[in-house]
PDB file of C-alpha atoms in Angstrom:
ATOM      1  CA  MET A  10     166.073 -92.705 -54.415  1.00 33.00           C
ATOM      2  CA  THR A  11     166.270 -95.726 -52.191  1.00 33.00           C
ATOM      3  CA  ALA A  12     169.498 -97.319 -50.975  1.00 37.00           C
ATOM      4  CA  ASP A  13     168.787-100.320 -53.237  1.00 38.00           C
ATOM      5  CA  THR A  14     168.363 -98.096 -56.284  1.00 37.00           C
ATOM      6  CA  SER A  15     171.568 -96.218 -55.441  1.00 42.00           C
ATOM      7  CA  ALA A  16     173.530 -99.448 -55.213  1.00 43.00           C
ATOM      8  CA  ASN A  17     172.185-100.616 -58.562  1.00 45.00           C
ATOM      9  CA  ASP A  18     172.908 -97.240 -60.163  1.00 47.00           C
ATOM     10  CA  ALA A  19     176.476 -97.451 -58.902  1.00 50.00           C
ATOM     11  CA  GLY A  20     176.995-100.752 -60.705  1.00 50.00           C
ATOM     12  CA  ILE A  21     176.718-103.017 -57.695  1.00 47.00           C
ATOM     13  CA  GLY A  22     174.693-106.183 -57.475  1.00 46.00           C
ATOM     14  CA  HIS A  23     173.079-107.435 -54.300  1.00 47.00           C
ATOM     15  CA  SER A  24     174.436-110.977 -54.381  1.00 50.00           C
ATOM     16  CA  SER A  25     178.078-110.224 -53.639  1.00 71.00           C
ATOM     17  CA  ARG A  26     180.276-107.445 -52.442  1.00 76.00           C
ATOM     18  CA  PRO A  27     182.500-106.194 -55.251  1.00 82.00           C
ATOM     19  CA  ARG A  28     186.073-105.085 -54.823  1.00 88.00           C
ATOM     20  CA  LEU A  29     186.147-101.383 -54.003  1.00 95.00           C
ATOM     21  CA  ARG A  30     189.393 -99.442 -54.368  1.00 96.00           C
ATOM     22  CA  LEU A  31     189.924 -95.686 -54.452  1.00 97.00           C
ATOM     23  CA  VAL A  32     193.231 -94.353 -55.779  1.00 98.00           C
ATOM     24  CA  TYR A  33     193.683 -90.724 -54.728  1.00 97.00           C
ATOM     25  CA  ASP A  34     196.454 -88.153 -54.275  1.00 97.00           C
ATOM     26  CA  GLY A  35     197.754 -88.644 -50.745  1.00 95.00           C
ATOM     27  CA  GLU A  36     199.693 -85.355 -50.815  1.00 96.00           C
ATOM     28  CA  CYS A  37     196.640 -83.250 -51.628  1.00 96.00           C
ATOM     29  CA  PRO A  38     195.049 -81.965 -48.389  1.00 95.00           C
ATOM     30  CA  MET A  39     191.683 -81.534 -50.118  1.00 94.00           C
ATOM     31  CA  CYS A  40     191.763 -85.136 -51.389  1.00 94.00           C
ATOM     32  CA  ARG A  41     192.880 -86.555 -48.026  1.00 94.00           C
ATOM     33  CA  HIS A  42     190.113 -84.676 -46.225  1.00 93.00           C
ATOM     34  CA  TYR A  43     187.503 -85.945 -48.672  1.00 92.00           C
ATOM     35  CA  VAL A  44     188.504 -89.622 -48.406  1.00 90.00           C
ATOM     36  CA  ARG A  45     188.696 -89.451 -44.597  1.00 88.00           C
ATOM     37  CA  ARG A  46     185.189 -88.028 -44.356  1.00 88.00           C
ATOM     38  CA  GLN A  47     183.511 -90.136 -47.058  1.00 87.00           C
ATOM     39  CA  ARG A  48     181.585 -93.051 -45.581  1.00 86.00           C
ATOM     40  CA  ILE A  49     180.496 -96.038 -47.650  1.00 87.00           C
ATOM     41  CA  ARG A  50     177.278 -97.853 -46.781  1.00 85.00           C
ATOM     42  CA  GLN A  51     178.042-100.995 -44.792  1.00 81.00           C
ATOM     43  CA  GLU A  52     176.130-103.295 -47.124  1.00 82.00           C
ATOM     44  CA  VAL A  53     178.278-102.144 -50.053  1.00 86.00           C
ATOM     45  CA  GLY A  54     181.525-103.363 -48.512  1.00 85.00           C
ATOM     46  CA  GLU A  55     184.914-102.026 -47.536  1.00 89.00           C
ATOM     47  CA  LEU A  56     186.634 -99.308 -49.528  1.00 92.00           C
ATOM     48  CA  GLU A  57     190.400 -99.748 -49.868  1.00 94.00           C
ATOM     49  CA  LEU A  58     192.181 -96.379 -49.992  1.00 95.00           C
ATOM     50  CA  ILE A  59     195.361 -96.243 -52.070  1.00 97.00           C
ATOM     51  CA  ASP A  60     197.768 -93.316 -52.309  1.00 97.00           C
ATOM     52  CA  ALA A  61     198.403 -92.652 -56.017  1.00 97.00           C
ATOM     53  CA  ARG A  62     201.920 -91.431 -55.227  1.00 97.00           C
ATOM     54  CA  GLU A  63     203.005 -94.802 -53.870  1.00 96.00           C
ATOM     55  CA  ASP A  64     203.808 -97.866 -55.928  1.00 96.00           C
ATOM     56  CA  SER A  65     200.887-100.301 -55.910  1.00 97.00           C
ATOM     57  CA  ASP A  66     199.182-102.887 -58.093  1.00 97.00           C
ATOM     58  CA  ALA A  67     196.312-100.452 -58.579  1.00 97.00           C
ATOM     59  CA  ARG A  68     198.594 -97.619 -59.747  1.00 97.00           C
ATOM     60  CA  ARG A  69     200.375 -99.959 -62.178  1.00 97.00           C
ATOM     61  CA  GLU A  70     197.028-101.199 -63.513  1.00 97.00           C
ATOM     62  CA  LEU A  71     195.727 -97.655 -64.015  1.00 98.00           C
ATOM     63  CA  THR A  72     198.957 -96.615 -65.739  1.00 97.00           C
ATOM     64  CA  GLN A  73     198.678 -99.605 -68.077  1.00 97.00           C
ATOM     65  CA  LEU A  74     195.087 -98.574 -68.848  1.00 97.00           C
ATOM     66  CA  GLY A  75     196.279 -95.031 -69.648  1.00 97.00           C
ATOM     67  CA  ILE A  76     194.360 -93.404 -66.783  1.00 97.00           C
ATOM     68  CA  ASP A  77     196.086 -90.168 -65.752  1.00 97.00           C
ATOM     69  CA  LEU A  78     195.919 -89.806 -61.975  1.00 97.00           C
ATOM     70  CA  ASP A  79     196.878 -86.125 -62.273  1.00 96.00           C
ATOM     71  CA  GLN A  80     193.485 -85.639 -63.953  1.00 95.00           C
ATOM     72  CA  GLY A  81     191.466 -87.163 -61.128  1.00 95.00           C
ATOM     73  CA  PHE A  82     191.141 -90.020 -58.720  1.00 96.00           C
ATOM     74  CA  ALA A  83     190.055 -93.490 -59.784  1.00 98.00           C
ATOM     75  CA  LEU A  84     187.476 -95.799 -58.251  1.00 97.00           C
ATOM     76  CA  GLN A  85     187.311 -99.517 -58.885  1.00 97.00           C
ATOM     77  CA  ILE A  86     183.971-101.273 -58.428  1.00 95.00           C
ATOM     78  CA  GLY A  87     184.336-104.964 -59.107  1.00 94.00           C
ATOM     79  CA  GLU A  88     186.470-105.222 -62.239  1.00 94.00           C
ATOM     80  CA  ARG A  89     185.595-101.791 -63.644  1.00 96.00           C
ATOM     81  CA  TRP A  90     187.513 -98.553 -63.115  1.00 98.00           C
ATOM     82  CA  TYR A  91     185.857 -95.127 -63.033  1.00 98.00           C
ATOM     83  CA  HIS A  92     187.892 -91.934 -63.296  1.00 98.00           C
ATOM     84  CA  GLY A  93     187.400 -88.260 -62.482  1.00 97.00           C
ATOM     85  CA  SER A  94     183.834 -86.997 -62.321  1.00 97.00           C
ATOM     86  CA  GLU A  95     182.385 -90.451 -62.980  1.00 98.00           C
ATOM     87  CA  ALA A  96     184.376 -91.855 -60.035  1.00 97.00           C
ATOM     88  CA  LEU A  97     183.148 -89.041 -57.773  1.00 97.00           C
ATOM     89  CA  HIS A  98     179.553 -89.615 -58.855  1.00 97.00           C
ATOM     90  CA  ARG A  99     179.752 -93.403 -58.286  1.00 96.00           C
ATOM     91  CA  LEU A 100     181.468 -92.972 -54.922  1.00 95.00           C
ATOM     92  CA  THR A 101     178.709 -90.590 -53.860  1.00 95.00           C
ATOM     93  CA  LEU A 102     176.041 -93.169 -54.721  1.00 95.00           C
ATOM     94  CA  LEU A 103     177.883 -95.735 -52.595  1.00 94.00           C
ATOM     95  CA  GLY A 104     178.095 -93.374 -49.634  1.00 91.00           C
ATOM     96  CA  THR A 105     175.950 -93.040 -46.577  1.00 90.00           C
ATOM     97  CA  ARG A 106     173.646 -90.073 -46.044  1.00 90.00           C
ATOM     98  CA  SER A 107     174.670 -89.747 -42.395  1.00 88.00           C
ATOM     99  CA  GLY A 108     176.390 -86.628 -41.217  1.00 89.00           C
ATOM    100  CA  ILE A 109     176.456 -83.166 -42.723  1.00 93.00           C
ATOM    101  CA  PHE A 110     179.468 -83.863 -44.960  1.00 92.00           C
ATOM    102  CA  ASN A 111     177.974 -86.984 -46.574  1.00 91.00           C
ATOM    103  CA  ARG A 112     174.554 -85.379 -47.029  1.00 93.00           C
ATOM    104  CA  LEU A 113     176.185 -82.378 -48.707  1.00 94.00           C
ATOM    105  CA  MET A 114     178.272 -84.623 -50.971  1.00 94.00           C
ATOM    106  CA  TYR A 115     175.128 -86.509 -51.964  1.00 95.00           C
ATOM    107  CA  ARG A 116     173.258 -83.299 -52.772  1.00 95.00           C
ATOM    108  CA  LEU A 117     176.150 -82.046 -54.901  1.00 95.00           C
ATOM    109  CA  PHE A 118     177.278 -85.202 -56.679  1.00 97.00           C
ATOM    110  CA  ALA A 119     174.330 -87.631 -56.890  1.00 96.00           C
ATOM    111  CA  SER A 120     173.499 -86.123 -60.279  1.00 97.00           C
ATOM    112  CA  GLN A 121     175.963 -87.315 -62.917  1.00 97.00           C
ATOM    113  CA  GLY A 122     175.423 -84.155 -64.987  1.00 97.00           C
ATOM    114  CA  ARG A 123     176.020 -81.816 -62.051  1.00 97.00           C
ATOM    115  CA  THR A 124     179.111 -83.773 -61.039  1.00 97.00           C
ATOM    116  CA  ALA A 125     180.510 -83.491 -64.590  1.00 97.00           C
ATOM    117  CA  ARG A 126     179.935 -79.703 -64.534  1.00 98.00           C
ATOM    118  CA  LEU A 127     181.493 -79.192 -61.072  1.00 97.00           C
ATOM    119  CA  TYR A 128     184.455 -81.547 -61.439  1.00 97.00           C
ATOM    120  CA  PRO A 129     186.652 -79.243 -63.576  1.00 97.00           C
ATOM    121  CA  MET A 130     186.384 -76.555 -60.886  1.00 97.00           C
ATOM    122  CA  LEU A 131     187.331 -79.063 -58.164  1.00 95.00           C
ATOM    123  CA  LYS A 132     190.273 -80.263 -60.256  1.00 95.00           C
ATOM    124  CA  ALA A 133     191.444 -76.670 -60.821  1.00 96.00           C
ATOM    125  CA  CYS A 134     191.283 -76.007 -57.050  1.00 96.00           C
ATOM    126  CA  ARG A 135     193.289 -79.168 -56.381  1.00 96.00           C
ATOM    127  CA  ASN A 136     195.923 -78.263 -58.982  1.00 95.00           C
ATOM    128  CA  GLY A 137     196.207 -74.715 -57.634  1.00 96.00           C
ATOM    129  CA  LEU A 138     196.556 -75.986 -54.080  1.00 96.00           C
ATOM    130  CA  LEU A 139     199.286 -78.431 -55.118  1.00 96.00           C
ATOM    131  CA  ARG A 140     201.189 -75.615 -56.877  1.00 96.00           C
ATOM    132  CA  VAL A 141     200.972 -73.406 -53.779  1.00 97.00           C
ATOM    133  CA  LEU A 142     202.223 -76.305 -51.652  1.00 97.00           C
ATOM    134  CA  ARG A 143     204.995 -76.987 -54.222  1.00 97.00           C
ATOM    135  CA  LYS A 144     203.889 -80.578 -54.727  1.00 97.00           C
ATOM    136  CA  THR A 145     204.974 -82.297 -57.909  1.00 95.00           C
ATOM    137  CA  PRO A 146     202.445 -83.991 -60.180  1.00 95.00           C
ATOM    138  CA  ILE A 147     201.800 -87.709 -59.660  1.00 97.00           C
ATOM    139  CA  GLY A 148     203.091 -88.366 -63.160  1.00 95.00           C
ATOM    140  CA  ASN A 149     201.965 -91.970 -63.480  1.00 96.00           C
ATOM    141  CA  LEU A 150     201.814 -91.656 -67.283  1.00 94.00           C
ATOM    142  CA  ARG A 151     205.252 -90.066 -67.719  1.00 87.00           C
ATOM    143  CA  ARG A 152     207.731 -92.204 -69.594  1.00 67.00           C
ATOM    144  CA  ARG A 153     210.647 -93.342 -67.482  1.00 53.00           C
TER     145      ARG A 153
END
């Protein structure tokens, strides 16, 4: 797959750089490590990283849309939000293939089907790690 095909598959046009935002759990070591290591191709644009545990426009928007951030991170490309395994798959297509980490992520998550099969295991590992660390859920959908 060429870089151009990957960009198109990820829902990105060539004429402009869409808004890219990733809302992730900033208290999850696994999540923090992933977002620090993930590299987006330069021609795609800049990825804004947003901690889901902090108040932000993105968190409020996702809550209004009914997207549960305890069930996975969310990626915005342009005006559209992707959640969970779909967000991971799209983010992978936007990423570079440089470095061992990014090549491995591409091999694992470039296939939407494989990503959907692996994501529940990743989510279970994250939830287990948060329990061990005694971290509370994000709870963006809890009624106040």
